[in-house]
Amino acid sequence: MHPYRTHTCAQLSSANVGETVRLSGWIHRKRDHGGVLFVDLRDHYGITQIVADSDSPALPVLEGLRVESVITIEGEVKARVAETVNANLATGAIEVFARGVTVQSAAEELPMPVADEQPYPEDIRLKYRFLDLRRETLHKNIMTRVAVIADMRQRMAAAGFNEFSTPILTASSPEGARDFLVPSRIHTGKFYALPQAPQQYKQLLMVAGFDRYFQIAPCFRDEDPRADRLPGEFYQLDLEMSFATQEEVWETMEPVIQGTFAAFAGDKKVTPAGEFPRIPYDEAILKYGSDKPDLRNPLIISDVSHHFTQSGFGLFEKIVGGGGVVRAIPAPATHEKSRKFFDDMNDWARKEGYAGLGYVTRKGGEFGGPIAKNHGPERMAELYAELGLGENDGLFFAAGKAADAAKLAGAARIRVGEELGLIDESRFALCWIVDFPFYEWSEEEKKVDFSHNPFSMPQGGIDALNGQDPLTIKAYQYDLVCNGYEIASGSIRNHKPETMVKAFEITGLTQADVEERFGGMYRAFQYGAPPHGGMAAGVDRIVMLLCGAKNLREITLFPMNQRAEDLLMGAPSAPEPRQLRELSLRVVEPPVKPVGGA
RNA sequence: GCGGGUGUAGCUCAGUCGGUUAGAGCGUCGGCCUGUCACGCCGAAGGUCGCGGGUUCGAGCCCCGUCACUCGCGCCA
């Protein structure tokens, strides 16, 4: 007989009744009735009930063990009588009567419960992550993650992509996020950088003629985290295609993404492959106030500036007259809503740092609120007719400079949609946001800068760079968005050296700068580079969406906390003096703050 | 770096208008219990009300500061 187990804790059924078996696992729960004792024995696969009574030598041993101790049970499979069958348990028709027990590892009193999934403080969960990972939800989420990644690999291979591993110790990339640096021992004073993404390597693979690349790639960025952005490191489904147009990237990836989503979506509907809406960036900003719109929210923002060029409502007239805009967010069927609902929205907007959120109420055709009063009912009716709104629909207004108004309108659209329960939770709504601007005006640096990826191809190529106002140039650049999350980003790359140099010149870099900073790629493009493009999808975010988790820590094995510390392993930690000496490094403590502390 | 929220037992939380000895459930520990499956019953331990200062006859509650956690902004080509 196997020393530890003949079956897993999910395997036994009525078919095994009468067999002598051996099971190993953790004591999930213990119900001690004095003369008879039940143990829910748990392993990765499931739970089986163990029973021991005064006839069993196992009884006194089990009585003395704490939950989460690891034991091996030898005993007989018994059918449960009808009244004691547990329909909630896969193995609920049987139980194992313990004849013997071996304690493999006794557990101390637990710092956090495993069987009980009540919320627990983040720092304790992270410090005792091995216990947290035993808990059902997290354990299941991690297995979903594993399965999602396996599924992606399969689909990518089936689509003709080859998986390559690219270096982890590489060169710092001067653009973009803050790098993690790794000191070089051999080269005093020099550092490797961990890749923020395998961007340059995958482009080099295309130049090297490999045609279709993908990788489940670890990426490292030293930036502050968010609920949907892990500190330090994360994974991307990274891919690149030679001789591909952006339409071809979309057409290739829609079945992969849709397929993986559908495979793990359960009852939820997924936007069919081939039907992902393609929304130009400018349109997204206008209609949704965001470049990552949640299409489950039916509300559409409209520009209504032209209604207020002359208005009794002086504030909007002034804003429009000064080159600003007025955007309208519908609040359908809000005739029953109290004034407080509308005022609370305005308070919220002010709290978020905006000037305020105006509103019009409407009840049975009757307009209400200061804006309607000053603007006049006839002109309000005109505006409502244009927007196709009904006699019980309210309306919010975001006014100001175009970018600010769009941002506020976008935030208000989300909030109104949530408050009114308009979000369709039963689906994954996918779309492409396309035609991103190539450049943007950097207010801090007072110059034109790349708005996203400097390696992407400007629409119109070098002619556009030479002849067009840079701020009007679009890029062959796109994001994939699901339910308000950016889950992938990509572009057709700029593979022409002279276009690359020109593109950087507009941001103030010289040809020498480009050659120095992107030497490898610049050189590669001199010797025959195929037109190419691709994208990178956030594996963590996709798994989070599929698990219905609100936080990336719920789908990550060993995440760091918000201050980028690994509380389990104790990273980061101070190096040994010897290590610093080998690296010719010395730590210079930052000046201590004069007051405060503890 | 900045802003919001939170901070009371190991955990989740309650604590009225500022008023005597700060409570409950879960967990832990001890006892009882032969059919439970979130077992049940009895009992016990467990508190610097995050920390510091202030107002007050009196502060968990009010004020100021600070720290931690968290969400967001900045940042994230």
XYZ file of C-alpha atoms (C1' of nucleotides) in Angstrom:
675
model
C 0.000 0.000 0.000
C 1.236 3.487 -0.808
C 2.732 5.061 2.331
C 0.574 8.164 2.108
C -2.519 7.580 0.056
C -4.433 5.153 -2.090
C -6.942 7.836 -3.080
C -7.268 11.604 -2.976
C -9.824 13.321 -0.767
C -12.174 13.796 -3.722
C -12.068 10.281 -5.094
C -14.060 7.917 -2.934
C -17.707 7.134 -3.648
C -20.306 4.465 -2.914
C -18.416 2.228 -5.374
C -15.554 1.959 -2.860
C -17.646 0.873 0.123
C -15.927 -1.925 2.019
C -12.428 -1.142 0.726
C -9.535 -0.458 3.021
C -7.974 2.846 1.958
C -5.333 5.347 3.013
C -5.914 9.105 2.770
C -3.612 12.017 3.566
C -4.439 15.652 4.000
C -5.101 18.558 6.307
C -7.648 18.573 9.134
C -10.072 21.083 7.665
C -12.637 20.907 10.450
C -13.097 18.749 13.510
C -16.390 17.921 15.191
C -15.740 16.211 18.496
C -18.794 14.626 20.142
C -16.852 12.933 22.897
C -17.395 9.308 22.038
C -17.436 9.952 18.305
C -15.392 12.432 16.293
C -15.588 13.641 12.704
C -12.742 15.105 10.706
C -13.155 16.831 7.360
C -9.922 15.750 5.694
C -8.887 18.132 2.910
C -6.337 17.970 0.123
C -5.968 19.845 -3.180
C -8.754 17.813 -4.718
C -11.501 17.833 -2.123
C -12.803 16.822 1.254
C -13.643 13.415 2.719
C -15.265 12.875 6.111
C -13.260 10.711 8.517
C -15.033 9.201 11.511
C -13.560 7.675 14.657
C -15.250 6.339 17.782
C -14.149 4.674 20.988
C -13.466 1.450 19.054
C -10.752 3.252 17.077
C -7.208 3.820 18.320
C -7.236 6.972 16.169
C -9.775 8.714 18.425
C -7.449 9.966 21.210
C -4.834 11.053 18.619
C -7.324 13.028 16.550
C -8.810 14.599 19.678
C -5.451 16.130 20.500
C -4.704 17.607 17.068
C -5.386 21.160 15.944
C -6.987 21.975 12.636
C -4.580 22.224 9.662
C -2.407 19.412 11.052
C -1.388 16.979 8.313
C -2.365 13.361 8.933
C -2.534 10.034 7.157
C -5.636 7.942 7.852
C -5.965 4.245 7.241
C -9.454 2.865 7.405
C -12.514 1.402 5.834
C -14.890 3.119 3.411
C -18.402 2.990 4.796
C -21.678 4.016 3.234
C -23.493 6.695 5.172
C -27.061 5.988 6.219
C -29.548 8.030 4.235
C -30.113 10.706 6.923
C -26.407 11.451 7.240
C -25.551 11.780 3.550
C -24.109 15.237 2.820
C -25.343 16.377 -0.576
C -23.023 19.399 -0.472
C -19.946 17.214 -0.595
C -18.788 15.281 -3.667
C -17.787 12.423 -1.342
C -20.865 12.937 0.852
C -22.321 9.481 0.307
C -19.471 7.786 2.144
C -17.086 8.280 5.042
C -13.860 6.595 6.097
C -13.842 4.874 9.465
C -10.329 5.439 10.859
C -8.530 2.387 12.139
C -5.165 4.083 12.312
C -3.723 7.577 12.072
C -0.203 8.886 11.459
C 0.568 12.486 12.333
C 2.753 13.776 9.497
C 2.932 17.333 10.783
C 1.078 18.833 13.737
C -0.101 22.414 13.385
C 0.339 25.176 15.939
C -2.529 27.503 16.755
C -3.254 29.326 13.514
C -2.590 33.034 12.951
C -5.548 33.033 10.578
C -8.419 30.630 9.888
C -8.364 28.444 6.775
C -11.773 26.778 6.833
C -13.536 30.021 7.670
C -13.171 32.460 4.799
C -14.017 35.580 6.737
C -12.096 38.662 5.637
C -8.684 38.955 7.204
C -6.163 41.795 7.331
C -3.960 42.000 4.299
C -0.632 42.008 6.163
C -1.435 38.766 8.014
C -2.679 37.139 4.826
C 0.545 38.078 3.054
C 2.839 37.060 5.914
C 1.097 33.666 6.130
C 0.411 33.387 2.428
C 0.855 29.571 2.538
C -2.180 29.421 4.845
C -4.120 31.971 2.833
C -3.480 29.904 -0.302
C -5.113 26.904 1.376
C -8.382 28.806 1.581
C -10.925 27.682 -0.938
C -11.490 30.878 -2.936
C -7.846 31.858 -3.303
C -6.823 28.264 -4.026
C -9.474 28.112 -6.737
C -8.482 31.504 -8.176
C -4.861 30.398 -8.482
C -5.930 27.221 -10.278
C -8.061 29.324 -12.622
C -5.022 31.443 -13.303
C -2.968 28.341 -14.109
C -5.695 27.067 -16.414
C -6.138 30.446 -18.140
C -2.432 30.623 -18.914
C -2.402 27.046 -20.216
C -5.433 27.859 -22.362
C -3.752 30.969 -23.775
C -0.622 28.998 -24.645
C -2.672 26.422 -26.480
C -4.615 28.983 -28.474
C -1.493 30.932 -29.360
C 0.324 27.799 -30.516
C -2.741 26.811 -32.557
C -2.671 30.254 -34.176
C 0.901 29.621 -35.320
C 2.769 31.563 -32.640
C 6.039 30.286 -31.153
C 6.918 30.869 -27.538
C 10.319 32.461 -26.937
C 11.975 33.386 -23.661
C 13.663 36.778 -23.673
C 16.309 38.002 -21.209
C 15.447 39.185 -17.713
C 18.761 40.973 -17.165
C 18.763 43.615 -19.848
C 19.369 47.293 -20.520
C 17.493 50.151 -18.977
C 15.038 51.685 -21.386
C 15.183 55.436 -21.135
C 11.508 56.013 -21.862
C 8.554 54.898 -19.842
C 8.228 53.621 -16.327
C 10.841 53.593 -13.610
C 13.207 50.625 -13.975
C 14.322 48.086 -11.425
C 18.098 48.151 -11.570
C 20.494 45.285 -10.887
C 24.100 46.243 -10.173
C 26.809 44.620 -12.246
C 29.657 43.028 -10.289
C 31.990 42.838 -13.262
C 31.326 46.365 -14.489
C 31.731 48.721 -11.577
C 29.126 51.450 -11.542
C 27.012 49.872 -14.259
C 23.571 48.318 -13.914
C 21.296 45.922 -15.687
C 17.603 46.719 -15.756
C 14.735 44.272 -15.474
C 12.538 44.533 -18.580
C 9.396 46.674 -18.326
C 8.253 44.545 -21.236
C 10.119 42.496 -23.861
C 9.290 45.245 -26.373
C 12.634 45.589 -28.092
C 13.463 41.896 -27.957
C 10.247 40.871 -29.640
C 10.797 43.407 -32.387
C 14.306 42.044 -32.826
C 12.803 38.552 -33.157
C 10.724 39.826 -36.067
C 13.837 41.315 -37.656
C 15.465 37.918 -37.085
C 12.773 36.363 -39.242
C 10.775 34.352 -36.706
C 7.437 35.709 -37.976
C 5.123 35.023 -35.031
C 6.297 35.372 -31.413
C 4.506 35.076 -28.119
C 5.475 34.759 -24.474
C 3.808 34.730 -21.095
C 6.286 37.366 -20.118
C 7.214 38.682 -16.679
C 7.393 42.483 -16.705
C 8.923 44.741 -14.066
C 8.016 48.352 -13.338
C 8.928 50.314 -10.252
C 5.745 52.371 -10.025
C 3.106 52.835 -7.338
C 0.355 50.187 -7.428
C -3.407 50.344 -7.860
C -6.129 47.796 -7.254
C -5.665 46.717 -10.902
C -1.896 47.226 -10.985
C 0.493 45.125 -8.938
C 3.619 46.636 -7.436
C 6.834 45.483 -9.037
C 6.060 42.609 -11.355
C 3.228 41.310 -13.473
C 2.654 39.051 -16.465
C 1.675 39.784 -20.022
C 0.606 37.655 -22.922
C 3.085 39.342 -25.232
C 2.986 38.778 -28.985
C 4.339 40.121 -32.253
C 3.592 39.386 -35.921
C 5.575 40.111 -39.076
C 3.980 41.470 -42.270
C 0.788 42.206 -40.376
C -1.629 45.114 -40.589
C -3.386 46.245 -37.451
C -6.620 44.687 -38.741
C -4.780 41.385 -38.972
C -3.583 41.657 -35.373
C -7.182 42.268 -34.289
C -8.575 39.465 -36.400
C -5.926 37.067 -35.121
C -6.335 37.936 -31.473
C -10.113 38.263 -31.197
C -10.647 34.474 -31.340
C -7.820 33.903 -28.840
C -9.083 36.431 -26.311
C -12.736 35.603 -26.859
C -11.957 31.891 -26.675
C -10.119 32.164 -23.372
C -12.794 34.410 -21.901
C -15.580 32.092 -23.033
C -13.772 29.064 -21.631
C -13.756 30.577 -18.133
C -16.721 32.947 -18.227
C -19.244 30.510 -16.825
C -22.734 31.835 -17.524
C -21.495 35.225 -18.628
C -21.755 36.256 -22.264
C -18.626 37.308 -24.129
C -18.504 39.622 -27.146
C -18.188 37.238 -30.126
C -14.890 37.128 -32.010
C -15.119 39.200 -35.148
C -17.588 41.558 -33.482
C -15.361 43.538 -31.109
C -16.376 47.165 -31.688
C -13.505 49.336 -32.941
C -13.898 52.753 -31.388
C -11.605 55.612 -32.389
C -9.906 57.231 -29.405
C -11.511 60.633 -30.006
C -14.959 59.063 -30.123
C -14.326 57.114 -26.922
C -13.263 60.255 -25.096
C -16.400 62.064 -26.277
C -18.997 59.325 -25.790
C -17.581 57.581 -22.722
C -15.200 60.157 -21.258
C -12.490 57.521 -21.150
C -10.141 55.498 -23.337
C -11.213 52.380 -21.434
C -14.999 52.505 -21.563
C -17.205 49.985 -19.808
C -19.612 49.090 -22.600
C -21.904 47.268 -20.180
C -22.954 50.743 -19.123
C -25.575 51.928 -21.662
C -25.134 55.649 -20.957
C -23.656 57.758 -23.760
C -22.212 61.218 -23.226
C -23.149 63.951 -25.711
C -21.602 67.300 -26.484
C -24.307 69.922 -25.991
C -22.086 73.004 -26.085
C -23.993 74.498 -29.038
C -27.152 74.728 -26.894
C -25.457 77.120 -24.535
C -23.773 79.621 -26.893
C -26.598 81.901 -25.792
C -28.306 80.833 -22.631
C -30.052 82.210 -19.583
C -27.680 80.003 -17.667
C -24.717 82.351 -17.622
C -22.085 79.942 -16.349
C -22.377 77.563 -19.304
C -22.633 80.452 -21.773
C -19.412 81.834 -20.365
C -17.636 78.496 -20.469
C -18.677 77.833 -24.077
C -17.828 81.410 -25.046
C -14.353 80.893 -23.578
C -13.668 77.854 -25.751
C -14.911 75.306 -23.247
C -17.497 72.597 -23.719
C -20.635 71.286 -22.047
C -21.118 67.512 -21.969
C -24.368 65.843 -20.995
C -24.769 62.532 -19.167
C -28.306 61.098 -19.172
C -29.835 59.775 -15.971
C -32.786 57.814 -17.311
C -35.957 57.267 -15.293
C -34.854 59.339 -12.319
C -38.254 61.040 -11.782
C -38.617 59.161 -8.485
C -35.159 60.157 -7.298
C -34.960 62.716 -4.533
C -33.186 66.026 -4.845
C -30.559 64.485 -2.568
C -29.594 62.025 -5.305
C -28.719 64.885 -7.627
C -27.079 67.006 -4.940
C -25.000 64.041 -3.774
C -23.679 63.621 -7.300
C -22.638 67.267 -7.310
C -20.974 66.881 -3.900
C -19.156 63.811 -5.139
C -17.831 65.713 -8.179
C -16.591 68.533 -5.963
C -14.911 66.045 -3.683
C -13.170 64.533 -6.684
C -11.721 67.950 -7.356
C -14.013 69.188 -10.118
C -15.854 72.506 -10.138
C -19.169 70.699 -9.909
C -21.722 68.613 -11.741
C -24.801 70.470 -12.937
C -28.125 68.737 -13.369
C -31.630 68.975 -14.715
C -34.431 66.888 -13.253
C -37.542 65.901 -15.164
C -40.731 64.459 -13.801
C -43.692 63.882 -16.076
C -42.265 66.339 -18.599
C -41.722 69.055 -15.995
C -38.128 70.303 -15.791
C -36.526 71.100 -12.463
C -33.296 72.538 -11.096
C -31.520 75.873 -11.528
C -30.044 75.158 -14.965
C -33.445 74.307 -16.466
C -34.991 77.353 -14.826
C -32.447 79.748 -16.285
C -32.086 78.051 -19.634
C -35.857 77.915 -20.127
C -38.241 74.969 -20.638
C -38.580 75.409 -24.424
C -34.862 75.292 -24.986
C -34.529 72.405 -22.557
C -37.161 70.552 -24.549
C -35.140 71.166 -27.718
C -32.026 69.749 -26.054
C -33.956 66.733 -24.788
C -35.404 66.096 -28.256
C -31.916 66.154 -29.741
C -30.642 63.653 -27.167
C -33.751 61.499 -27.495
C -34.513 61.719 -23.776
C -37.951 61.113 -22.270
C -40.196 62.971 -19.883
C -38.873 61.228 -16.776
C -35.151 61.366 -17.585
C -32.721 63.524 -15.673
C -29.522 64.944 -17.133
C -26.133 65.778 -15.654
C -23.761 68.365 -17.106
C -19.982 68.451 -17.054
C -18.637 71.789 -18.242
C -15.154 73.216 -18.657
C -12.088 72.730 -20.820
C -12.645 69.808 -23.192
C -10.242 67.406 -21.491
C -11.503 68.182 -17.978
C -15.163 68.005 -19.006
C -14.589 64.662 -20.721
C -12.882 63.248 -17.647
C -15.640 64.429 -15.303
C -18.352 63.234 -17.685
C -16.642 59.853 -17.874
C -16.453 59.514 -14.096
C -20.076 60.692 -13.779
C -21.182 58.208 -16.435
C -19.697 55.372 -14.380
C -21.207 56.641 -11.150
C -24.678 57.298 -12.586
C -24.645 53.879 -14.236
C -23.727 52.208 -10.942
C -26.158 54.253 -8.816
C -29.026 53.456 -11.161
C -28.054 49.806 -11.477
C -27.616 50.039 -15.246
C -24.449 47.927 -15.495
C -25.152 44.551 -17.098
C -23.140 42.252 -14.835
C -23.877 39.202 -16.977
C -21.346 39.832 -19.701
C -17.777 40.588 -20.691
C -17.970 43.496 -23.119
C -14.838 43.682 -25.249
C -13.831 46.436 -27.656
C -10.811 47.939 -29.375
C -9.925 51.571 -28.867
C -8.063 52.582 -32.036
C -6.347 55.588 -33.635
C -4.612 56.851 -30.520
C -2.892 60.217 -30.888
C 0.807 59.760 -31.598
C 1.889 62.821 -29.644
C 0.589 64.932 -26.807
C 1.556 68.250 -25.296
C 3.575 67.797 -22.117
C 2.692 70.646 -19.777
C 5.593 69.973 -17.358
C 8.232 69.804 -20.031
C 6.557 72.345 -22.314
C 7.165 70.225 -25.351
C 5.576 67.675 -27.644
C 6.009 64.152 -26.306
C 4.900 60.654 -27.268
C 1.455 59.995 -25.898
C 2.029 56.255 -25.638
C 4.466 54.018 -27.445
C 7.321 55.785 -29.248
C 8.003 52.687 -31.327
C 4.619 52.731 -33.010
C 4.110 53.793 -36.616
C 2.501 57.178 -37.160
C -0.449 57.085 -39.532
C 0.732 58.737 -42.748
C 4.328 57.713 -42.058
C 7.170 60.139 -42.547
C 5.031 62.464 -44.689
C 2.735 63.083 -41.746
C 5.729 63.738 -39.513
C 7.118 66.224 -42.019
C 3.949 68.046 -42.976
C 1.342 67.753 -40.251
C 0.772 69.457 -36.913
C 2.250 66.753 -34.642
C -0.675 66.946 -32.228
C -3.084 65.877 -35.004
C -1.121 62.778 -36.037
C -2.695 59.439 -35.120
C -0.745 56.249 -34.540
C -1.416 52.692 -35.608
C -1.960 52.019 -31.966
C -4.761 50.297 -30.119
C -5.969 49.078 -26.748
C -8.235 46.166 -25.967
C -10.772 47.019 -23.264
C -13.072 44.786 -21.225
C -15.661 46.051 -18.753
C -13.737 49.265 -18.158
C -10.312 47.668 -17.806
C -7.509 48.079 -20.310
C -6.544 44.443 -20.822
C -4.201 44.788 -23.787
C -2.267 47.406 -25.671
C -0.463 47.224 -28.972
C 0.597 48.841 -32.182
C 2.050 48.463 -35.608
C 5.704 49.337 -35.070
C 7.821 51.902 -36.767
C 10.371 49.743 -38.625
C 11.879 52.505 -40.769
C 15.018 54.130 -39.317
C 14.455 57.515 -40.939
C 10.836 57.664 -39.718
C 12.008 56.645 -36.257
C 14.602 59.398 -36.165
C 12.080 61.955 -37.401
C 9.513 60.830 -34.839
C 11.993 61.303 -32.017
C 13.243 64.619 -33.462
C 9.790 66.084 -32.934
C 10.109 65.324 -29.230
C 13.500 66.971 -29.118
C 15.858 64.022 -29.527
C 18.616 63.932 -32.150
C 19.629 61.098 -34.418
C 22.643 60.569 -32.151
C 20.317 60.248 -29.141
C 18.248 57.617 -30.926
C 21.329 55.677 -31.983
C 22.662 55.783 -28.435
C 19.460 54.914 -26.596
C 17.969 52.375 -28.970
C 21.176 51.218 -30.589
C 20.161 47.591 -30.917
C 16.882 48.303 -32.628
C 18.165 51.184 -34.709
C 20.965 49.010 -36.019
C 18.564 46.140 -36.682
C 16.387 48.323 -38.871
C 19.360 49.055 -41.201
C 19.570 45.494 -42.468
C 16.138 44.520 -43.661
C 13.288 44.748 -41.138
C 9.826 43.410 -41.894
C 6.794 45.571 -41.201
C 5.494 44.199 -37.932
C 3.211 44.801 -34.998
C 1.611 43.125 -32.060
C 0.268 43.663 -28.607
C 0.553 42.652 -24.991
C -2.376 41.526 -22.852
C -2.412 41.788 -19.079
C -2.706 38.214 -17.841
C -3.311 39.310 -14.250
C -6.180 41.622 -15.135
C -7.799 39.040 -17.389
C -7.639 36.411 -14.636
C -9.027 38.957 -12.166
C -11.985 39.630 -14.446
C -12.604 35.920 -15.000
C -12.424 35.168 -11.267
C -14.680 38.082 -10.451
C -11.992 39.353 -8.080
C -11.798 43.017 -7.147
C -8.110 42.998 -6.447
C -5.008 41.536 -8.097
C -3.820 40.089 -4.789
C -6.772 37.684 -4.972
C -5.374 36.028 -8.117
C -1.633 36.217 -7.421
C 0.402 33.574 -5.585
C 2.833 35.689 -3.622
C 1.995 39.348 -4.139
C 3.803 42.213 -2.500
C 1.952 44.756 -0.410
C 1.312 48.328 -1.503
C 4.745 49.366 -0.340
C 6.289 46.711 -2.585
C 7.330 44.452 0.294
C 7.150 40.676 0.296
C 6.050 40.044 3.886
C 6.543 36.290 3.589
C 10.094 36.255 2.251
C 11.095 39.544 3.800
C 12.000 41.343 0.588
C 13.464 43.808 0.044
C 16.228 43.289 2.600
C 19.579 44.850 3.407
C 22.510 43.152 1.629
C 25.543 41.752 3.413
C 28.487 44.204 3.551
C 30.446 41.675 1.508
C 27.850 41.816 -1.253
C 28.056 45.594 -1.382
C 31.847 45.461 -1.469
C 31.804 43.076 -4.426
C 29.512 45.472 -6.231
C 31.501 48.555 -5.218
C 28.327 50.030 -3.795
C 27.709 52.093 -0.694
C 24.284 52.977 0.681
C 23.815 56.669 1.292
C 20.988 57.178 3.754
C 18.541 59.910 2.764
C 18.451 62.893 5.147
C 16.241 62.199 8.160
C 13.082 64.283 8.367
C 13.438 66.906 11.143
C 10.120 66.089 12.891
C 7.736 63.169 13.108
C 8.644 59.536 13.325
C 7.417 56.454 15.200
C 4.462 63.496 -3.591
C -1.090 64.665 -2.912
C -6.408 63.649 -1.582
C -10.567 60.524 0.454
C -11.936 56.422 3.778
C -10.722 53.343 7.900
C -8.251 52.320 12.747
C -12.172 49.523 19.625
C -10.323 41.795 22.080
C -6.526 37.232 17.635
C -10.645 38.383 13.642
C -15.512 40.833 12.107
C -17.934 44.656 14.272
C -21.432 47.477 18.084
C -20.536 51.315 21.548
C -26.704 56.384 22.053
C -26.102 63.443 23.756
C -19.037 63.387 26.188
C -20.847 60.291 32.020
C -20.017 54.609 36.567
C -16.716 48.564 35.649
C -15.963 49.228 27.064
C -19.810 44.823 24.718
C -21.492 40.845 20.956
C -20.419 37.003 17.389
C -16.425 34.064 15.609
C -11.721 32.105 17.117
C -8.478 30.324 21.352
C -8.095 27.552 26.088
C -10.640 24.165 29.834
C -14.898 20.865 30.796
C -19.180 17.827 29.006
C -21.152 15.217 24.838
C -21.721 8.390 20.112
C -24.030 10.972 14.091
C -22.048 15.716 13.164
C -20.990 18.183 8.592
C -20.397 26.409 10.160
C -22.029 20.201 15.650
C -24.097 21.525 20.444
C -23.921 22.934 25.787
C -21.148 25.071 30.198
C -17.031 28.006 31.751
C -12.534 31.001 31.249
C -8.745 33.912 29.374
C -8.190 37.894 26.166
C -8.390 45.609 25.627
C -2.193 51.097 25.776
C -10.023 52.073 22.178
C -3.301 52.959 16.420
C 0.225 56.675 18.724
C 1.197 61.780 20.844
C -0.841 66.173 22.525
C -5.129 69.373 23.681
C -10.269 70.868 25.426
C -13.254 69.183 29.756
C -15.036 67.900 36.504
C -15.014 63.675 33.040
C -12.840 61.571 26.238
C -13.460 55.261 22.662
C -16.682 59.635 21.326
C -14.766 66.632 20.468
C -10.051 69.381 18.485
C -4.797 69.330 16.580
C -0.742 66.470 15.027
C 1.209 61.851 13.608
C 1.499 56.659 12.015
C -0.505 52.373 9.639
C -3.813 50.133 6.200
C -6.768 50.937 1.964
C -9.000 53.335 -2.452
C -7.926 57.093 -5.825
C -4.800 61.242 -8.204
C 0.170 62.026 -9.846
C 3.033 58.089 -12.125
C 2.266 53.691 -15.263
C 6.502 54.716 -23.309
